[in-house]
Amino acid sequence: MASDLTLTAVTVPAKPYEFTLEPTRTALVIIDMQRDFLEPGGFGAMLGNDVSHLAKVVEPLQAVLAAARATDMMIVHTREGHRPDLSDAPPSKLSRGNLDTGIGDLGPKGRVLVRGEEGHDIVEELYPIEGEVVLDKPGKGAFYATDLELLLRNQGVTHLIVTGVTTEVCVHTTVREGNDRGFECLVLEDCVGSYFPEFHEVGLRMIAAQGGIFGWTAPSSDLLEALSTL
Ligand code: C5J
């Protein structure tokens, strides 16, 4: 007789080969969809980046979030940022870039990457709802100096669907951290974004190369179609 796992598992066509997940053992991880990275006037824009590359991610990610909310999947929103006294920010991070307005300084959206400030908050379209995990992280990876692994293990999560920004920085770091901890990671190609299209493309290829060295990639439409069969 088939087990419950078999009955509720779905298979997503993916690179380098299909990815099978069971929603109760899966978490949708949404990385750093914060005003500071996505909106004009935020930290990303102040660094001279074209934020329109990241805005493209919002709509497909909204559809994925809605589909995940319709399942038993755990949902985790991360936010990169620091305590107001910056005591959790390494000096190397604070000084990096030699910036006029850097982390902790006052910008158009409040103090840059500081918890509680406007720029640190998640964009309205993807705002967390009750019951979803909001995880503050001081680094690029979502596992570093957070309780993410504990939360996932306590829920029996084995598979991660990873989305958010930016592809080659916080998404990549999180996928590498998750992969090393034994989590199976599927990155949704149109639900991650970078200020640099070429880094985005290569970043995705790096994940699925060599038989899936860090994980899998797939367009969100393939995940949505698979979930619609549940
Ligand atoms: C960066 C991030 N790029 N969320 N943060 O500094 O990728």
PDB file of C-alpha atoms and ligand atoms in Angstrom:
ATOM      1  CA  MET A   1       0.000   0.000   0.000  1.00  0.00           C
ATOM      2  CA  ALA A   2       1.227   3.502  -0.812  1.00  0.00           C
ATOM      3  CA  SER A   3       2.397   5.619   2.130  1.00  0.00           C
ATOM      4  CA  ASP A   4       0.891   9.053   2.914  1.00  0.00           C
ATOM      5  CA  LEU A   5       4.113  10.566   1.578  1.00  0.00           C
ATOM      6  CA  THR A   6       3.552   8.971  -1.834  1.00  0.00           C
ATOM      7  CA  LEU A   7      -0.084  10.054  -1.889  1.00  0.00           C
ATOM      8  CA  THR A   8       0.649  13.737  -1.332  1.00  0.00           C
ATOM      9  CA  ALA A   9       3.978  14.101  -3.117  1.00  0.00           C
ATOM     10  CA  VAL A  10       4.203  16.167  -6.281  1.00  0.00           C
ATOM     11  CA  THR A  11       6.886  16.086  -8.935  1.00  0.00           C
ATOM     12  CA  VAL A  12       8.175  19.234 -10.601  1.00  0.00           C
ATOM     13  CA  PRO A  13      10.059  19.094 -13.937  1.00  0.00           C
ATOM     14  CA  ALA A  14      13.374  20.755 -13.098  1.00  0.00           C
ATOM     15  CA  LYS A  15      17.048  21.039 -13.953  1.00  0.00           C
ATOM     16  CA  PRO A  16      19.037  18.817 -13.820  1.00  0.00           C
ATOM     17  CA  TYR A  17      16.178  16.324 -13.256  1.00  0.00           C
ATOM     18  CA  GLU A  18      12.743  16.206 -11.661  1.00  0.00           C
ATOM     19  CA  PHE A  19      12.250  17.391  -8.061  1.00  0.00           C
ATOM     20  CA  THR A  20       9.725  15.564  -5.872  1.00  0.00           C
ATOM     21  CA  LEU A  21       8.382  17.270  -2.773  1.00  0.00           C
ATOM     22  CA  GLU A  22       5.791  16.646  -0.144  1.00  0.00           C
ATOM     23  CA  PRO A  23       4.225  19.935   1.036  1.00  0.00           C
ATOM     24  CA  THR A  24       4.213  19.138   4.774  1.00  0.00           C
ATOM     25  CA  ARG A  25       7.965  18.463   4.554  1.00  0.00           C
ATOM     26  CA  THR A  26       8.691  21.529   2.452  1.00  0.00           C
ATOM     27  CA  ALA A  27       9.294  25.181   3.280  1.00  0.00           C
ATOM     28  CA  LEU A  28       8.902  28.090   0.899  1.00  0.00           C
ATOM     29  CA  VAL A  29      11.817  30.379   1.773  1.00  0.00           C
ATOM     30  CA  ILE A  30      11.475  33.962   0.566  1.00  0.00           C
ATOM     31  CA  ILE A  31      14.788  35.762   0.857  1.00  0.00           C
ATOM     32  CA  ASP A  32      15.037  39.490   1.647  1.00  0.00           C
ATOM     33  CA  MET A  33      12.142  40.901  -0.413  1.00  0.00           C
ATOM     34  CA  GLN A  34      12.725  44.167   1.435  1.00  0.00           C
ATOM     35  CA  ARG A  35      12.191  47.785   0.417  1.00  0.00           C
ATOM     36  CA  ASP A  36      15.917  48.438   0.874  1.00  0.00           C
ATOM     37  CA  PHE A  37      16.706  46.048  -1.982  1.00  0.00           C
ATOM     38  CA  LEU A  38      13.661  46.477  -4.233  1.00  0.00           C
ATOM     39  CA  GLU A  39      12.487  50.064  -4.131  1.00  0.00           C
ATOM     40  CA  PRO A  40      13.852  53.327  -5.534  1.00  0.00           C
ATOM     41  CA  GLY A  41      15.463  55.198  -2.626  1.00  0.00           C
ATOM     42  CA  GLY A  42      16.463  51.958  -0.890  1.00  0.00           C
ATOM     43  CA  PHE A  43      19.981  50.735  -0.164  1.00  0.00           C
ATOM     44  CA  GLY A  44      20.272  48.803  -3.457  1.00  0.00           C
ATOM     45  CA  ALA A  45      19.315  51.868  -5.480  1.00  0.00           C
ATOM     46  CA  MET A  46      21.676  54.074  -3.429  1.00  0.00           C
ATOM     47  CA  LEU A  47      24.483  51.706  -4.423  1.00  0.00           C
ATOM     48  CA  GLY A  48      23.722  52.603  -8.053  1.00  0.00           C
ATOM     49  CA  ASN A  49      21.831  49.434  -8.951  1.00  0.00           C
ATOM     50  CA  ASP A  50      18.883  49.214 -11.343  1.00  0.00           C
ATOM     51  CA  VAL A  51      16.135  47.956  -9.034  1.00  0.00           C
ATOM     52  CA  SER A  52      13.773  47.175 -11.931  1.00  0.00           C
ATOM     53  CA  HIS A  53      15.598  43.860 -12.324  1.00  0.00           C
ATOM     54  CA  LEU A  54      14.355  42.852  -8.871  1.00  0.00           C
ATOM     55  CA  ALA A  55      10.830  44.236  -9.318  1.00  0.00           C
ATOM     56  CA  LYS A  56      10.223  41.544 -11.959  1.00  0.00           C
ATOM     57  CA  VAL A  57      10.302  38.896  -9.252  1.00  0.00           C
ATOM     58  CA  VAL A  58       7.333  40.247  -7.280  1.00  0.00           C
ATOM     59  CA  GLU A  59       4.454  39.093  -9.495  1.00  0.00           C
ATOM     60  CA  PRO A  60       5.494  35.451 -10.031  1.00  0.00           C
ATOM     61  CA  LEU A  61       6.461  35.214  -6.378  1.00  0.00           C
ATOM     62  CA  GLN A  62       3.021  36.472  -5.327  1.00  0.00           C
ATOM     63  CA  ALA A  63       1.475  33.558  -7.267  1.00  0.00           C
ATOM     64  CA  VAL A  64       3.830  31.058  -5.619  1.00  0.00           C
ATOM     65  CA  LEU A  65       3.133  32.491  -2.160  1.00  0.00           C
ATOM     66  CA  ALA A  66      -0.624  32.201  -2.754  1.00  0.00           C
ATOM     67  CA  ALA A  67      -0.240  28.579  -3.902  1.00  0.00           C
ATOM     68  CA  ALA A  68       1.961  27.720  -0.916  1.00  0.00           C
ATOM     69  CA  ARG A  69      -0.562  29.301   1.447  1.00  0.00           C
ATOM     70  CA  ALA A  70      -3.183  26.934   0.029  1.00  0.00           C
ATOM     71  CA  THR A  71      -1.068  23.927   1.130  1.00  0.00           C
ATOM     72  CA  ASP A  72       0.384  22.850   4.493  1.00  0.00           C
ATOM     73  CA  MET A  73       3.769  24.185   3.475  1.00  0.00           C
ATOM     74  CA  MET A  74       5.835  26.132   6.005  1.00  0.00           C
ATOM     75  CA  ILE A  75       6.514  29.687   4.829  1.00  0.00           C
ATOM     76  CA  VAL A  76       9.620  31.613   5.881  1.00  0.00           C
ATOM     77  CA  HIS A  77      10.314  35.255   5.050  1.00  0.00           C
ATOM     78  CA  THR A  78      13.857  36.464   5.725  1.00  0.00           C
ATOM     79  CA  ARG A  79      15.062  40.022   6.240  1.00  0.00           C
ATOM     80  CA  GLU A  80      18.699  41.057   6.120  1.00  0.00           C
ATOM     81  CA  GLY A  81      19.431  43.685   8.732  1.00  0.00           C
ATOM     82  CA  HIS A  82      20.801  44.646  12.088  1.00  0.00           C
ATOM     83  CA  ARG A  83      19.965  45.742  15.594  1.00  0.00           C
ATOM     84  CA  PRO A  84      19.680  49.535  15.955  1.00  0.00           C
ATOM     85  CA  ASP A  85      22.978  49.644  17.894  1.00  0.00           C
ATOM     86  CA  LEU A  86      24.625  47.621  15.067  1.00  0.00           C
ATOM     87  CA  SER A  87      26.181  45.302  17.636  1.00  0.00           C
ATOM     88  CA  ASP A  88      25.421  42.295  15.390  1.00  0.00           C
ATOM     89  CA  ALA A  89      27.085  43.824  12.317  1.00  0.00           C
ATOM     90  CA  PRO A  90      30.725  42.874  11.818  1.00  0.00           C
ATOM     91  CA  PRO A  91      33.036  45.894  11.331  1.00  0.00           C
ATOM     92  CA  SER A  92      34.026  44.412   7.958  1.00  0.00           C
ATOM     93  CA  LYS A  93      30.404  44.620   6.772  1.00  0.00           C
ATOM     94  CA  LEU A  94      29.956  48.164   8.086  1.00  0.00           C
ATOM     95  CA  SER A  95      33.076  49.496   6.382  1.00  0.00           C
ATOM     96  CA  ARG A  96      32.726  47.572   3.101  1.00  0.00           C
ATOM     97  CA  GLY A  97      32.351  49.782   0.039  1.00  0.00           C
ATOM     98  CA  ASN A  98      33.586  52.994   1.661  1.00  0.00           C
ATOM     99  CA  LEU A  99      30.063  54.382   1.249  1.00  0.00           C
ATOM    100  CA  ASP A 100      28.758  57.869   2.049  1.00  0.00           C
ATOM    101  CA  THR A 101      25.499  56.283   3.220  1.00  0.00           C
ATOM    102  CA  GLY A 102      26.092  52.747   4.433  1.00  0.00           C
ATOM    103  CA  ILE A 103      24.491  50.290   6.839  1.00  0.00           C
ATOM    104  CA  GLY A 104      23.085  52.115   9.867  1.00  0.00           C
ATOM    105  CA  ASP A 105      23.202  55.548   8.218  1.00  0.00           C
ATOM    106  CA  LEU A 106      20.094  57.605   7.532  1.00  0.00           C
ATOM    107  CA  GLY A 107      18.760  57.284   3.983  1.00  0.00           C
ATOM    108  CA  PRO A 108      15.439  58.078   2.288  1.00  0.00           C
ATOM    109  CA  LYS A 109      13.844  54.982   3.858  1.00  0.00           C
ATOM    110  CA  GLY A 110      15.215  55.412   7.354  1.00  0.00           C
ATOM    111  CA  ARG A 111      18.432  53.885   8.672  1.00  0.00           C
ATOM    112  CA  VAL A 112      19.838  51.500   6.074  1.00  0.00           C
ATOM    113  CA  LEU A 113      19.278  47.781   6.837  1.00  0.00           C
ATOM    114  CA  VAL A 114      18.295  48.457  10.430  1.00  0.00           C
ATOM    115  CA  ARG A 115      15.450  46.471  11.956  1.00  0.00           C
ATOM    116  CA  GLY A 116      12.256  48.442  12.420  1.00  0.00           C
ATOM    117  CA  GLU A 117      13.084  50.993   9.721  1.00  0.00           C
ATOM    118  CA  GLU A 118      10.908  51.454   6.605  1.00  0.00           C
ATOM    119  CA  GLY A 119      13.581  50.175   4.230  1.00  0.00           C
ATOM    120  CA  HIS A 120      14.110  47.016   6.260  1.00  0.00           C
ATOM    121  CA  ASP A 121      10.479  45.981   5.906  1.00  0.00           C
ATOM    122  CA  ILE A 122       9.122  43.483   3.374  1.00  0.00           C
ATOM    123  CA  VAL A 123       7.366  44.888   0.291  1.00  0.00           C
ATOM    124  CA  GLU A 124       3.607  45.155   0.641  1.00  0.00           C
ATOM    125  CA  GLU A 125       2.785  42.668  -2.154  1.00  0.00           C
ATOM    126  CA  LEU A 126       4.521  39.836  -0.277  1.00  0.00           C
ATOM    127  CA  TYR A 127       3.790  40.862   3.280  1.00  0.00           C
ATOM    128  CA  PRO A 128       3.845  37.964   5.771  1.00  0.00           C
ATOM    129  CA  ILE A 129       0.598  36.882   7.392  1.00  0.00           C
ATOM    130  CA  GLU A 130      -0.012  35.323  10.793  1.00  0.00           C
ATOM    131  CA  GLY A 131       1.573  31.903  11.210  1.00  0.00           C
ATOM    132  CA  GLU A 132       4.433  32.570   8.793  1.00  0.00           C
ATOM    133  CA  VAL A 133       7.997  32.771  10.043  1.00  0.00           C
ATOM    134  CA  VAL A 134       9.774  36.124   9.777  1.00  0.00           C
ATOM    135  CA  LEU A 135      13.477  35.534  10.236  1.00  0.00           C
ATOM    136  CA  ASP A 136      15.941  38.348  10.828  1.00  0.00           C
ATOM    137  CA  LYS A 137      19.411  37.494   9.606  1.00  0.00           C
ATOM    138  CA  PRO A 138      22.586  39.526  10.028  1.00  0.00           C
ATOM    139  CA  GLY A 139      24.433  37.840   7.163  1.00  0.00           C
ATOM    140  CA  LYS A 140      23.845  36.801   3.604  1.00  0.00           C
ATOM    141  CA  GLY A 141      22.898  33.190   4.343  1.00  0.00           C
ATOM    142  CA  ALA A 142      19.602  32.512   6.133  1.00  0.00           C
ATOM    143  CA  PHE A 143      21.202  29.798   8.298  1.00  0.00           C
ATOM    144  CA  TYR A 144      24.061  31.924   9.637  1.00  0.00           C
ATOM    145  CA  ALA A 145      23.429  33.171  13.208  1.00  0.00           C
ATOM    146  CA  THR A 146      19.696  32.359  13.049  1.00  0.00           C
ATOM    147  CA  ASP A 147      17.459  29.554  14.340  1.00  0.00           C
ATOM    148  CA  LEU A 148      16.267  28.588  10.850  1.00  0.00           C
ATOM    149  CA  GLU A 149      17.709  25.070  10.939  1.00  0.00           C
ATOM    150  CA  LEU A 150      16.057  24.379  14.304  1.00  0.00           C
ATOM    151  CA  LEU A 151      12.669  25.613  13.038  1.00  0.00           C
ATOM    152  CA  LEU A 152      12.888  23.502   9.879  1.00  0.00           C
ATOM    153  CA  ARG A 153      14.014  20.339  11.690  1.00  0.00           C
ATOM    154  CA  ASN A 154      11.289  20.714  14.342  1.00  0.00           C
ATOM    155  CA  GLN A 155       8.673  20.872  11.540  1.00  0.00           C
ATOM    156  CA  GLY A 156      10.187  17.838   9.795  1.00  0.00           C
ATOM    157  CA  VAL A 157      11.121  19.923   6.766  1.00  0.00           C
ATOM    158  CA  THR A 158      13.506  18.244   4.319  1.00  0.00           C
ATOM    159  CA  HIS A 159      12.908  20.244   1.131  1.00  0.00           C
ATOM    160  CA  LEU A 160      13.229  23.985   0.479  1.00  0.00           C
ATOM    161  CA  ILE A 161      11.745  26.050  -2.328  1.00  0.00           C
ATOM    162  CA  VAL A 162      14.044  29.051  -2.430  1.00  0.00           C
ATOM    163  CA  THR A 163      13.020  32.437  -3.854  1.00  0.00           C
ATOM    164  CA  GLY A 164      13.895  36.107  -3.363  1.00  0.00           C
ATOM    165  CA  VAL A 165      16.877  38.370  -3.891  1.00  0.00           C
ATOM    166  CA  THR A 166      19.597  38.511  -4.878  1.00  0.00           C
ATOM    167  CA  THR A 167      20.324  35.385  -6.911  1.00  0.00           C
ATOM    168  CA  GLU A 168      24.092  35.354  -6.567  1.00  0.00           C
ATOM    169  CA  VAL A 169      24.329  36.756  -3.022  1.00  0.00           C
ATOM    170  CA  CYS A 170      21.735  35.889  -0.371  1.00  0.00           C
ATOM    171  CA  VAL A 171      19.885  33.264  -2.425  1.00  0.00           C
ATOM    172  CA  HIS A 172      23.085  31.463  -3.394  1.00  0.00           C
ATOM    173  CA  THR A 173      24.547  31.630   0.106  1.00  0.00           C
ATOM    174  CA  THR A 174      21.339  30.232   1.598  1.00  0.00           C
ATOM    175  CA  VAL A 175      21.117  27.405  -0.950  1.00  0.00           C
ATOM    176  CA  ARG A 176      24.734  26.451  -0.302  1.00  0.00           C
ATOM    177  CA  GLU A 177      24.154  26.512   3.469  1.00  0.00           C
ATOM    178  CA  GLY A 178      20.942  24.489   3.133  1.00  0.00           C
ATOM    179  CA  ASN A 179      22.529  21.969   0.789  1.00  0.00           C
ATOM    180  CA  ASP A 180      25.419  21.371   3.194  1.00  0.00           C
ATOM    181  CA  ARG A 181      22.894  20.706   5.958  1.00  0.00           C
ATOM    182  CA  GLY A 182      21.142  18.047   3.853  1.00  0.00           C
ATOM    183  CA  PHE A 183      18.144  20.047   2.646  1.00  0.00           C
ATOM    184  CA  GLU A 184      17.010  19.446  -0.947  1.00  0.00           C
ATOM    185  CA  CYS A 185      16.742  22.894  -2.533  1.00  0.00           C
ATOM    186  CA  LEU A 186      14.674  23.930  -5.540  1.00  0.00           C
ATOM    187  CA  VAL A 187      15.311  27.489  -6.751  1.00  0.00           C
ATOM    188  CA  LEU A 188      12.506  29.073  -8.787  1.00  0.00           C
ATOM    189  CA  GLU A 189      14.161  30.752 -11.760  1.00  0.00           C
ATOM    190  CA  ASP A 190      11.685  33.623 -12.226  1.00  0.00           C
ATOM    191  CA  CYS A 191      11.210  34.143  -8.473  1.00  0.00           C
ATOM    192  CA  VAL A 192      14.832  35.058  -7.810  1.00  0.00           C
ATOM    193  CA  GLY A 193      16.499  38.175  -9.158  1.00  0.00           C
ATOM    194  CA  SER A 194      19.738  40.057  -9.383  1.00  0.00           C
ATOM    195  CA  TYR A 195      20.758  43.626 -10.231  1.00  0.00           C
ATOM    196  CA  PHE A 196      23.086  41.944 -12.732  1.00  0.00           C
ATOM    197  CA  PRO A 197      21.273  39.771 -15.330  1.00  0.00           C
ATOM    198  CA  GLU A 198      24.470  37.909 -16.200  1.00  0.00           C
ATOM    199  CA  PHE A 199      25.104  36.963 -12.556  1.00  0.00           C
ATOM    200  CA  HIS A 200      21.482  35.772 -12.324  1.00  0.00           C
ATOM    201  CA  GLU A 201      21.847  33.513 -15.365  1.00  0.00           C
ATOM    202  CA  VAL A 202      25.177  32.058 -14.326  1.00  0.00           C
ATOM    203  CA  GLY A 203      24.085  31.804 -10.694  1.00  0.00           C
ATOM    204  CA  LEU A 204      21.176  29.594 -11.686  1.00  0.00           C
ATOM    205  CA  ARG A 205      23.357  27.462 -13.923  1.00  0.00           C
ATOM    206  CA  MET A 206      25.861  26.984 -11.097  1.00  0.00           C
ATOM    207  CA  ILE A 207      23.170  25.524  -8.832  1.00  0.00           C
ATOM    208  CA  ALA A 208      21.973  22.830 -11.247  1.00  0.00           C
ATOM    209  CA  ALA A 209      25.344  22.058 -12.857  1.00  0.00           C
ATOM    210  CA  GLN A 210      27.261  18.843 -12.188  1.00  0.00           C
ATOM    211  CA  GLY A 211      24.138  16.809 -11.534  1.00  0.00           C
ATOM    212  CA  GLY A 212      22.672  19.426  -9.175  1.00  0.00           C
ATOM    213  CA  ILE A 213      25.757  20.319  -7.161  1.00  0.00           C
ATOM    214  CA  PHE A 214      23.747  22.630  -4.828  1.00  0.00           C
ATOM    215  CA  GLY A 215      20.201  21.809  -5.937  1.00  0.00           C
ATOM    216  CA  TRP A 216      17.610  22.164  -8.679  1.00  0.00           C
ATOM    217  CA  THR A 217      16.105  25.041 -10.682  1.00  0.00           C
ATOM    218  CA  ALA A 218      12.715  25.329 -12.378  1.00  0.00           C
ATOM    219  CA  PRO A 219      10.325  28.008 -13.591  1.00  0.00           C
ATOM    220  CA  SER A 220       7.560  28.783 -11.091  1.00  0.00           C
ATOM    221  CA  SER A 221       4.898  27.723 -13.634  1.00  0.00           C
ATOM    222  CA  ASP A 222       6.094  24.120 -13.307  1.00  0.00           C
ATOM    223  CA  LEU A 223       5.782  24.225  -9.521  1.00  0.00           C
ATOM    224  CA  LEU A 224       2.333  25.824  -9.734  1.00  0.00           C
ATOM    225  CA  GLU A 225       1.140  23.172 -12.155  1.00  0.00           C
ATOM    226  CA  ALA A 226       2.436  20.399  -9.907  1.00  0.00           C
ATOM    227  CA  LEU A 227       0.790  21.913  -6.812  1.00  0.00           C
ATOM    228  CA  SER A 228      -2.517  22.307  -8.667  1.00  0.00           C
ATOM    229  CA  THR A 229      -2.784  18.497  -8.804  1.00  0.00           C
ATOM    230  CA  LEU A 230      -2.962  18.213  -5.018  1.00  0.00           C
TER     231      LEU A 230
HETATM  232  C1  C5J B   1      22.760  41.734  -0.682  1.00  0.00           C
HETATM  233  C2  C5J B   1      20.967  40.157  -0.568  1.00  0.00           C
HETATM  234  N1  C5J B   1      22.887  41.625  -2.011  1.00  0.00           N
HETATM  235  N2  C5J B   1      19.775  39.979  -0.019  1.00  0.00           N
HETATM  236  N3  C5J B   1      21.763  41.116  -0.019  1.00  0.00           N
HETATM  237  O1  C5J B   1      23.526  42.432  -0.059  1.00  0.00           O
HETATM  238  O2  C5J B   1      21.319  39.512  -1.551  1.00  0.00           O
END
